[in-house]
mmCIF file with all atom_site columns, C-alpha atoms in Angstrom:
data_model
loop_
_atom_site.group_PDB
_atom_site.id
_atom_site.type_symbol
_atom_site.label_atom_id
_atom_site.label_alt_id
_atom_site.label_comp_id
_atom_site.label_asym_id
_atom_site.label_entity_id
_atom_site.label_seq_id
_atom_site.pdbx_PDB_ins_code
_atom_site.Cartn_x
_atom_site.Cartn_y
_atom_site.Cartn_z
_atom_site.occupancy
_atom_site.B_iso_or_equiv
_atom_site.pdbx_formal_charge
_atom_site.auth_seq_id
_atom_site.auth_comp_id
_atom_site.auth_asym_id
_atom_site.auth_atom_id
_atom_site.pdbx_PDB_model_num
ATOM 1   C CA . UNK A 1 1   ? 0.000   0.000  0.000  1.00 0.00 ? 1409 UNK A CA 1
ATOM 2   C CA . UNK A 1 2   ? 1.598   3.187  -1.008 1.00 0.00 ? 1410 UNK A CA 1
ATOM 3   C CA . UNK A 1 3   ? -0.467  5.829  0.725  1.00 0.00 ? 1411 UNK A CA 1
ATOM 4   C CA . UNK A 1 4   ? -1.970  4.190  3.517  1.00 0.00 ? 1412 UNK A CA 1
ATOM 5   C CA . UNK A 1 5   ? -4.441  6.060  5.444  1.00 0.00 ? 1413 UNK A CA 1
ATOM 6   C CA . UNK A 1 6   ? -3.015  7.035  9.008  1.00 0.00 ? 1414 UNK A CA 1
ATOM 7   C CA . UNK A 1 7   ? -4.289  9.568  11.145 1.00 0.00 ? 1415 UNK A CA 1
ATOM 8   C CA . UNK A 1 8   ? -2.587  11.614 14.049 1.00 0.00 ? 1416 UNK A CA 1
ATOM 9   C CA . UNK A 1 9   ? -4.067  11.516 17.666 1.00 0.00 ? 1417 UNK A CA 1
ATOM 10  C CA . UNK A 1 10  ? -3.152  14.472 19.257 1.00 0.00 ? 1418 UNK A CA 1
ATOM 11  C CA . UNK A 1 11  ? -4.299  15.685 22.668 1.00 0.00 ? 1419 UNK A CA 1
ATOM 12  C CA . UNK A 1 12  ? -3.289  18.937 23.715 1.00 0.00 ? 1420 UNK A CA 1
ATOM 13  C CA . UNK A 1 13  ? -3.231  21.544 26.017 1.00 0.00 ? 1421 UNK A CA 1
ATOM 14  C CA . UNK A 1 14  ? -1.644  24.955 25.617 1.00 0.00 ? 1422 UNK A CA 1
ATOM 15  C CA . UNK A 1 15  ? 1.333   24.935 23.335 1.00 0.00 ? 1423 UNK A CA 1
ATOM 16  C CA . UNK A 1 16  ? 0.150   27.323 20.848 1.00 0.00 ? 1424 UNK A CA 1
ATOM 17  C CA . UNK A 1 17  ? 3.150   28.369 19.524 1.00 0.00 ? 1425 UNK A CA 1
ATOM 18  C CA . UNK A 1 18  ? 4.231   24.970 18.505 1.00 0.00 ? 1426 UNK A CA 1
ATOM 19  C CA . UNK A 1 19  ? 0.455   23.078 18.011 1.00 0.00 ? 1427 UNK A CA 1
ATOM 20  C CA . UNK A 1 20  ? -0.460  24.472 14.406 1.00 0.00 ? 1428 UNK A CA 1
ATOM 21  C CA . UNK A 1 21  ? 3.338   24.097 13.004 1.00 0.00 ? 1429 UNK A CA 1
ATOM 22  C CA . UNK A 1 22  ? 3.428   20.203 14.579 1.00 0.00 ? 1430 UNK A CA 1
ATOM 23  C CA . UNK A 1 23  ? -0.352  20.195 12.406 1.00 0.00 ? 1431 UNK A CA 1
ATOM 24  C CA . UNK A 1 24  ? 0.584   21.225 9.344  1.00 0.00 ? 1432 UNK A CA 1
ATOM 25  C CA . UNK A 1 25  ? 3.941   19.560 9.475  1.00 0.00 ? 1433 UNK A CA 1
ATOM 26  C CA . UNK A 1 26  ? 1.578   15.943 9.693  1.00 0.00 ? 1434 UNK A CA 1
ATOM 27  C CA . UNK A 1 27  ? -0.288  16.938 7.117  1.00 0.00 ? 1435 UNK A CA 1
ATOM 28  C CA . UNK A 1 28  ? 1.934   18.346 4.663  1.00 0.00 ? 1436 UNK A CA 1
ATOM 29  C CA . UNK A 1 29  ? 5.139   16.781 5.159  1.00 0.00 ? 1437 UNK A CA 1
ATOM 30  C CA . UNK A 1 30  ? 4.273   13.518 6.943  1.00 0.00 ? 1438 UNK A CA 1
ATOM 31  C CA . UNK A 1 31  ? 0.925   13.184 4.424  1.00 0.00 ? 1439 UNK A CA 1
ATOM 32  C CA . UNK A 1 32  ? -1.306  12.271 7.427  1.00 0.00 ? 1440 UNK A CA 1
ATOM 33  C CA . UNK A 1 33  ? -4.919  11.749 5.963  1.00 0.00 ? 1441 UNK A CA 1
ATOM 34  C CA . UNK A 1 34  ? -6.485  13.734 9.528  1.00 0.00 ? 1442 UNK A CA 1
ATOM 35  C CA . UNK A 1 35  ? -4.813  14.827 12.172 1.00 0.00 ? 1443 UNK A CA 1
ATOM 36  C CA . UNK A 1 36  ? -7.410  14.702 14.877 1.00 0.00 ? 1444 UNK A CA 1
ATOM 37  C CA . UNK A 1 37  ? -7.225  17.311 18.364 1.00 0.00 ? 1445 UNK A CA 1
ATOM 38  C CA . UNK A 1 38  ? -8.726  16.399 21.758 1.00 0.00 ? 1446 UNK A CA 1
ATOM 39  C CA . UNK A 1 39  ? -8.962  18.857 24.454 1.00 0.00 ? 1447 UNK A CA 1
ATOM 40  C CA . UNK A 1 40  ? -11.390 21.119 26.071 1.00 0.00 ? 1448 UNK A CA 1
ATOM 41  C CA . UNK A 1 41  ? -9.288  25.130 25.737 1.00 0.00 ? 1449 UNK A CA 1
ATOM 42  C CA . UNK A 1 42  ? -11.057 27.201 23.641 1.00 0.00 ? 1450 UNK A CA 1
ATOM 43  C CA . UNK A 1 43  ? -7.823  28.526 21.881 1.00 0.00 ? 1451 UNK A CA 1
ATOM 44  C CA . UNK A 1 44  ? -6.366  24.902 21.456 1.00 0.00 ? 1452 UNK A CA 1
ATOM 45  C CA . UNK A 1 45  ? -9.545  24.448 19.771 1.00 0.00 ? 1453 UNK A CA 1
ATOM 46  C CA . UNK A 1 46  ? -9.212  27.473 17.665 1.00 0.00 ? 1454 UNK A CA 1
ATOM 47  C CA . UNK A 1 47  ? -5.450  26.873 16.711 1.00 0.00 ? 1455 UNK A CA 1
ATOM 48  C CA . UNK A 1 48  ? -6.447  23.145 15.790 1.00 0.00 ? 1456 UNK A CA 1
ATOM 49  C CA . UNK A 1 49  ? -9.211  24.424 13.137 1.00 0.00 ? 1457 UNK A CA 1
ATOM 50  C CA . UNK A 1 50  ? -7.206  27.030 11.850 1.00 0.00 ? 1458 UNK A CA 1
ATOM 51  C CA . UNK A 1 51  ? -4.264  24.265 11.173 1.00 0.00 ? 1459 UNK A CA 1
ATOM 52  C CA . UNK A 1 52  ? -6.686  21.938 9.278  1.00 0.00 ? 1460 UNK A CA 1
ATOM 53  C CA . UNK A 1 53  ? -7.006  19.510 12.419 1.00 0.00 ? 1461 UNK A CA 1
ATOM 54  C CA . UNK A 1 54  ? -10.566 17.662 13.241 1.00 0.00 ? 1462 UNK A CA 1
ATOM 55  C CA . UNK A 1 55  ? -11.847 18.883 17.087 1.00 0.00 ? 1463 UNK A CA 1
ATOM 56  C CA . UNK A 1 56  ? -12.874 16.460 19.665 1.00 0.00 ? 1464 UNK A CA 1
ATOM 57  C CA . UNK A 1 57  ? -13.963 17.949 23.302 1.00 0.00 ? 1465 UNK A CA 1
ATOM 58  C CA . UNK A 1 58  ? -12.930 16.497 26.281 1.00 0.00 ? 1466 UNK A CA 1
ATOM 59  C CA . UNK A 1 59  ? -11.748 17.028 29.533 1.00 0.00 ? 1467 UNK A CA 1
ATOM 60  C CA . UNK A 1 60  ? -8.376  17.112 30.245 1.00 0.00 ? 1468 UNK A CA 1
ATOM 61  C CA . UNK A 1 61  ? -8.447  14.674 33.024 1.00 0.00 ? 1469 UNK A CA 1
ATOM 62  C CA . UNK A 1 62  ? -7.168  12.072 32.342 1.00 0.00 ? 1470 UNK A CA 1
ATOM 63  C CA . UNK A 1 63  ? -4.985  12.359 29.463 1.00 0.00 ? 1471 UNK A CA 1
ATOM 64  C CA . UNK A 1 64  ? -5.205  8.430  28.937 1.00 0.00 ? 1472 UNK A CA 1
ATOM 65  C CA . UNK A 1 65  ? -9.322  9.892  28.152 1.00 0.00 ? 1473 UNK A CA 1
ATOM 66  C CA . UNK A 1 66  ? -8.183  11.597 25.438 1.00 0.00 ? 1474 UNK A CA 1
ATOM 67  C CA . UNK A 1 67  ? -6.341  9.629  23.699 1.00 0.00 ? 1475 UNK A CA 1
ATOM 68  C CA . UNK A 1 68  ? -9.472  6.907  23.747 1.00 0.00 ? 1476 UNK A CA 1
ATOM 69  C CA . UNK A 1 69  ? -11.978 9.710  22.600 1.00 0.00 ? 1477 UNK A CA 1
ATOM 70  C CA . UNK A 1 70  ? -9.140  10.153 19.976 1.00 0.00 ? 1478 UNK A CA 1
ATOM 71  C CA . UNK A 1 71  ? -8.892  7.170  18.619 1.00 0.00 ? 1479 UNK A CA 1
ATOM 72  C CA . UNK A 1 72  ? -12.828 6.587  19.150 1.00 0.00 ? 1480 UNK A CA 1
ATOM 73  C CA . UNK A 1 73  ? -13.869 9.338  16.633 1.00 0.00 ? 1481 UNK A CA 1
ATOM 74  C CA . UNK A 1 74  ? -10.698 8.259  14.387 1.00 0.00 ? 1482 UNK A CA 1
ATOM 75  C CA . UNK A 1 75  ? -13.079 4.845  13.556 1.00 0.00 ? 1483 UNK A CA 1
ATOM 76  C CA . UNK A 1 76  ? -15.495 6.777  11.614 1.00 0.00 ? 1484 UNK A CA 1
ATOM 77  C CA . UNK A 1 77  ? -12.536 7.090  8.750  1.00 0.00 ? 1485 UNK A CA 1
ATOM 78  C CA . UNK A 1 78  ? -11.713 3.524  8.285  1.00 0.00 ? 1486 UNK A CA 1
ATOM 79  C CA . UNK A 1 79  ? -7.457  4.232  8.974  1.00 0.00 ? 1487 UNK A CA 1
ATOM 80  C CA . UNK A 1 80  ? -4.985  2.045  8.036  1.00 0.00 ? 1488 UNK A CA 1
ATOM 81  C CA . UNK A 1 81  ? -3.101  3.244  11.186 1.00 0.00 ? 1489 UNK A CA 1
ATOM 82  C CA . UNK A 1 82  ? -3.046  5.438  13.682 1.00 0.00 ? 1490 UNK A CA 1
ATOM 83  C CA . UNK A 1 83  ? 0.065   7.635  15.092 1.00 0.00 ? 1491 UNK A CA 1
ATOM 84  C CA . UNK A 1 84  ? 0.676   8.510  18.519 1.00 0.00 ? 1492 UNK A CA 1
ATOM 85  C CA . UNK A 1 85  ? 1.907   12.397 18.732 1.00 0.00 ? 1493 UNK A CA 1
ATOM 86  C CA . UNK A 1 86  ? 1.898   15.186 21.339 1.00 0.00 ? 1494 UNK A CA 1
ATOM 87  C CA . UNK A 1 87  ? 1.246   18.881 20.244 1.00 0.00 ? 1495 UNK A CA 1
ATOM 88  C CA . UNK A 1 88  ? 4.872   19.849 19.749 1.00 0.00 ? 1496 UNK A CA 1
ATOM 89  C CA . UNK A 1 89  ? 6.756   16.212 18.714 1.00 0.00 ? 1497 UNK A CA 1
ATOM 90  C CA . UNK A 1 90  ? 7.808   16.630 14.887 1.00 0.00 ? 1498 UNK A CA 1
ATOM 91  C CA . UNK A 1 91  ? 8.284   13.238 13.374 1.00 0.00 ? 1499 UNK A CA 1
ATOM 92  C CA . UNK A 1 92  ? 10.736  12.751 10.711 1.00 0.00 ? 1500 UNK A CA 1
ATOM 93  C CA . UNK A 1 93  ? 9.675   13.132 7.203  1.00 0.00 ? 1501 UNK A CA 1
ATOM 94  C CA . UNK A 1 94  ? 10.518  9.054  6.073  1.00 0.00 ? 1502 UNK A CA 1
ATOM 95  C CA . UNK A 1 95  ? 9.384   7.401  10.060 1.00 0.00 ? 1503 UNK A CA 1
ATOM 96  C CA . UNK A 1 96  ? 5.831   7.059  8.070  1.00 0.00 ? 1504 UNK A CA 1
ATOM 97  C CA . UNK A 1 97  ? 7.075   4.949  4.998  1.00 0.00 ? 1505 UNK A CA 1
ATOM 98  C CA . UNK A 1 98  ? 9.697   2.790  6.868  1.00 0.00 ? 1506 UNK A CA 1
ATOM 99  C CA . UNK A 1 99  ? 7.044   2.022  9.984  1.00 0.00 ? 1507 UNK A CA 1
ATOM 100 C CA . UNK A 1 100 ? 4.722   1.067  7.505  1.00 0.00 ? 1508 UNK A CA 1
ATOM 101 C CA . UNK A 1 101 ? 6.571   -1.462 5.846  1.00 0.00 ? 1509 UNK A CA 1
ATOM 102 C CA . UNK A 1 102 ? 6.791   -3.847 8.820  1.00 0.00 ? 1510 UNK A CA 1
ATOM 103 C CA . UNK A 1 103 ? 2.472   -2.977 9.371  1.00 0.00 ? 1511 UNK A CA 1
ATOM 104 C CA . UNK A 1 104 ? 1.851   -4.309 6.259  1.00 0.00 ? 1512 UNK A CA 1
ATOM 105 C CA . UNK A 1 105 ? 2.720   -7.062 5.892  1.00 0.00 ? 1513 UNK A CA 1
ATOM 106 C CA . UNK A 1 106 ? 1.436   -8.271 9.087  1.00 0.00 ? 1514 UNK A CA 1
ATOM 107 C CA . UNK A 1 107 ? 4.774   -8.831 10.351 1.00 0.00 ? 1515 UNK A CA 1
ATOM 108 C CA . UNK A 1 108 ? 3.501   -6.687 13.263 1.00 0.00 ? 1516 UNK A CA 1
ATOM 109 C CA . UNK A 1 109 ? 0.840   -4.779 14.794 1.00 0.00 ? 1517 UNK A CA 1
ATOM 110 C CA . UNK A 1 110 ? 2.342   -1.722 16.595 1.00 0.00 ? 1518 UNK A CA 1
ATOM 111 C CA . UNK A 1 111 ? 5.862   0.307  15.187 1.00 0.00 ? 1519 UNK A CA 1
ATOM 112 C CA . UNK A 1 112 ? 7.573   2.373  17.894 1.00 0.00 ? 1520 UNK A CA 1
ATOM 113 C CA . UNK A 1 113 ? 11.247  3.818  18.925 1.00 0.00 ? 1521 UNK A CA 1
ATOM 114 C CA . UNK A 1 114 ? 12.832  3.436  21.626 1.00 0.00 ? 1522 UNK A CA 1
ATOM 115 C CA . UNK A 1 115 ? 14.997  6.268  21.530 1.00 0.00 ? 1523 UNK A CA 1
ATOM 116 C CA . UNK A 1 116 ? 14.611  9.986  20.133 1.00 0.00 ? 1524 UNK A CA 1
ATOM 117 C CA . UNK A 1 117 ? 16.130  13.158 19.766 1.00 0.00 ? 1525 UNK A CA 1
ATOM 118 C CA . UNK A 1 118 ? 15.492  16.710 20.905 1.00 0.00 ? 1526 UNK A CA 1
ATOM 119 C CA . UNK A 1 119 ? 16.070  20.331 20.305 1.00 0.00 ? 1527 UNK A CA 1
ATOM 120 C CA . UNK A 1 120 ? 15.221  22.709 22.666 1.00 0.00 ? 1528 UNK A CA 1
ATOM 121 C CA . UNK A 1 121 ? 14.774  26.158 21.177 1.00 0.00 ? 1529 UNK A CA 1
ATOM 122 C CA . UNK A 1 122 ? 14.799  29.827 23.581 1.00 0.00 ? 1530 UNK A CA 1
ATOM 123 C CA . UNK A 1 123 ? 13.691  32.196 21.510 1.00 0.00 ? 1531 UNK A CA 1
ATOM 124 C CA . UNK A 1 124 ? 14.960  34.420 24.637 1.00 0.00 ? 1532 UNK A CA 1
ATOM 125 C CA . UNK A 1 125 ? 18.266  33.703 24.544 1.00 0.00 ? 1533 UNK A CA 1
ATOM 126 C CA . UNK A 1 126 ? 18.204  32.613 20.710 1.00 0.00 ? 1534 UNK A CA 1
ATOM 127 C CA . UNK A 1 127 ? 20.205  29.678 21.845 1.00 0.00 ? 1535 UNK A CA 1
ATOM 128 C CA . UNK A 1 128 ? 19.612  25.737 21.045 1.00 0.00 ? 1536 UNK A CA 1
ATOM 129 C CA . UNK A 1 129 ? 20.021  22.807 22.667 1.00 0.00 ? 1537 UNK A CA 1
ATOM 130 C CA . UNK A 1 130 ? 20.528  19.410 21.199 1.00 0.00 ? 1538 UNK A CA 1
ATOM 131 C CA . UNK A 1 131 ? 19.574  15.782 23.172 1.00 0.00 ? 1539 UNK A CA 1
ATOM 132 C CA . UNK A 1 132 ? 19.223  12.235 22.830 1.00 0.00 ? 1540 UNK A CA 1
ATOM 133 C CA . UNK A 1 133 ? 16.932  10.346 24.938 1.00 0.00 ? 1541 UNK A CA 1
ATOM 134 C CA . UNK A 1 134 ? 18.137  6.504  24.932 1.00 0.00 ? 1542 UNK A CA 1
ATOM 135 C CA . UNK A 1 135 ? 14.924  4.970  26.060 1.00 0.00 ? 1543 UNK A CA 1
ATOM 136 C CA . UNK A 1 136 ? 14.223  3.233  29.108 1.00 0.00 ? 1544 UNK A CA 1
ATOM 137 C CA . UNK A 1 137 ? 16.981  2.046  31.449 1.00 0.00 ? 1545 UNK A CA 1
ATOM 138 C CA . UNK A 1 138 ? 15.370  -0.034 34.245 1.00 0.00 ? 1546 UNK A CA 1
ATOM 139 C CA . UNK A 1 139 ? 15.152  -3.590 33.407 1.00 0.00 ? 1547 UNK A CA 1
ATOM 140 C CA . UNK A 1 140 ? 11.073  -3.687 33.599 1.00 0.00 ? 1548 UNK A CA 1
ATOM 141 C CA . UNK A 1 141 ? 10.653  -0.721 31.065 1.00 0.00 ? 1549 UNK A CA 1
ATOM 142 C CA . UNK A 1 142 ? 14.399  -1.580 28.561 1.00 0.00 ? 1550 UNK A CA 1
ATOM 143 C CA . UNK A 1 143 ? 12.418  -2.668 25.512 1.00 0.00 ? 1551 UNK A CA 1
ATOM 144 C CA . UNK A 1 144 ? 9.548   -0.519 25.755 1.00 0.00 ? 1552 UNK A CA 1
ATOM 145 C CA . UNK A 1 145 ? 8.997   2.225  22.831 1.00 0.00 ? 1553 UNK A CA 1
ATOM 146 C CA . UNK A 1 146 ? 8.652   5.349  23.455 1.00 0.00 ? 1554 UNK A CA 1
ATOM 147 C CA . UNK A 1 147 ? 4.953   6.625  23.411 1.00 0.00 ? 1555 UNK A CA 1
ATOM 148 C CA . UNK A 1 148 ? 5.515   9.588  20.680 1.00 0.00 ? 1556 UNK A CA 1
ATOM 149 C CA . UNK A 1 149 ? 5.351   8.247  17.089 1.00 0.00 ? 1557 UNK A CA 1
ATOM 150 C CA . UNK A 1 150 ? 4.097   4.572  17.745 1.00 0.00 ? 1558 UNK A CA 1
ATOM 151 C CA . UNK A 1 151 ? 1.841   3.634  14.792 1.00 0.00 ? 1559 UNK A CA 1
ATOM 152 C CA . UNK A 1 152 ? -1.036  1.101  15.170 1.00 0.00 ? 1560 UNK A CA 1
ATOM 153 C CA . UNK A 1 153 ? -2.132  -1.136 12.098 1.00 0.00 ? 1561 UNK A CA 1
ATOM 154 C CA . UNK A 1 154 ? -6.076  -0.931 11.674 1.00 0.00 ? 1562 UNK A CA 1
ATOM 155 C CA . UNK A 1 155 ? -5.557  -5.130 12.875 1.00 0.00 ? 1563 UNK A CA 1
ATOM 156 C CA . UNK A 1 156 ? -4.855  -4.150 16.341 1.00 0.00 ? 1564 UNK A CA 1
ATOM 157 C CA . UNK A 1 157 ? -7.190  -1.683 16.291 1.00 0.00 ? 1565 UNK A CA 1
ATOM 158 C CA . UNK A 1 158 ? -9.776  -3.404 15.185 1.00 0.00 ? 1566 UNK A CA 1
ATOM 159 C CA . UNK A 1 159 ? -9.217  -5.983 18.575 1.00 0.00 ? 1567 UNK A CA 1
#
């Protein structure tokens, strides 16, 4: 399948300087068929719109709640897969494509990472700072993917 149909779960709060670049970025660069908002701030609501996201209302308490009203009202578009993503995370432009290819074909269900990197940007100080998170280091947690960018075949969805 060459364009599969994935959409973006995003709940947010605040972040309004980064929200509608991380949107647009999904859809534009990553090729996202929706990327879907749930939170309950009139101006994340606003920004979400104005980016070309879908709006879902919802508390913000829990945040595991939003995320299931997410992916609830994502059913109603038949996806392929689904992407975890927070309101500022930027995946890169090819972690679509080459996640995909192990979905596929059935060879799996879920595609994560278990490490990622950062920049930190003060527009203060107009300074950056550069990171690498290498995952989880306790024993229990070691081969656990990180949250952010884990895509979900429409098979383990559908259990």
């Amino acid at each position: 399948m060459n364009n599969p149909k994935i959409i973006a779960v995003i709940p947010v709060y605040g972040r309004i300087s980064l929200l509608p670049f991380t949107i647009k970025r999904l859809l534009e660069k990553n090729k996202l068929f929706k990327v879907i908002c749930c939170g309950n701030k009139e101006e994340d609501k606003k920004a979400c719109l104005e980016s070309g996201a879908e709006w879902v209302q919802i508390k913000n308490n829990p945040l595991g709640n939003k995320w299931n009203k997410g992916f609830e009202y994502a059913e109603q578009f038949d996806p392929d897969g689904i992407l975890f993503v927070g309101s500022s995370d930027w995946i890169s432009q090819n972690w679509i494509p080459d996640a995909w290819k192990f979905l596929e074909n059935d060879e799996y269900q879920m595609v994560g990472k278990k490490t990622f990197l950062m920049v930190d940007i003060n527009i203060l100080t107009n300074k950056s700072y550069y990171c690498k998170w290498n995952g989880y280091l306790n024993k229990r947690r070691a081969n656990e993917p990180i949250g952010i960018g884990r895509l979900i075949s429409r098979k383990f969805l559908s259990k």
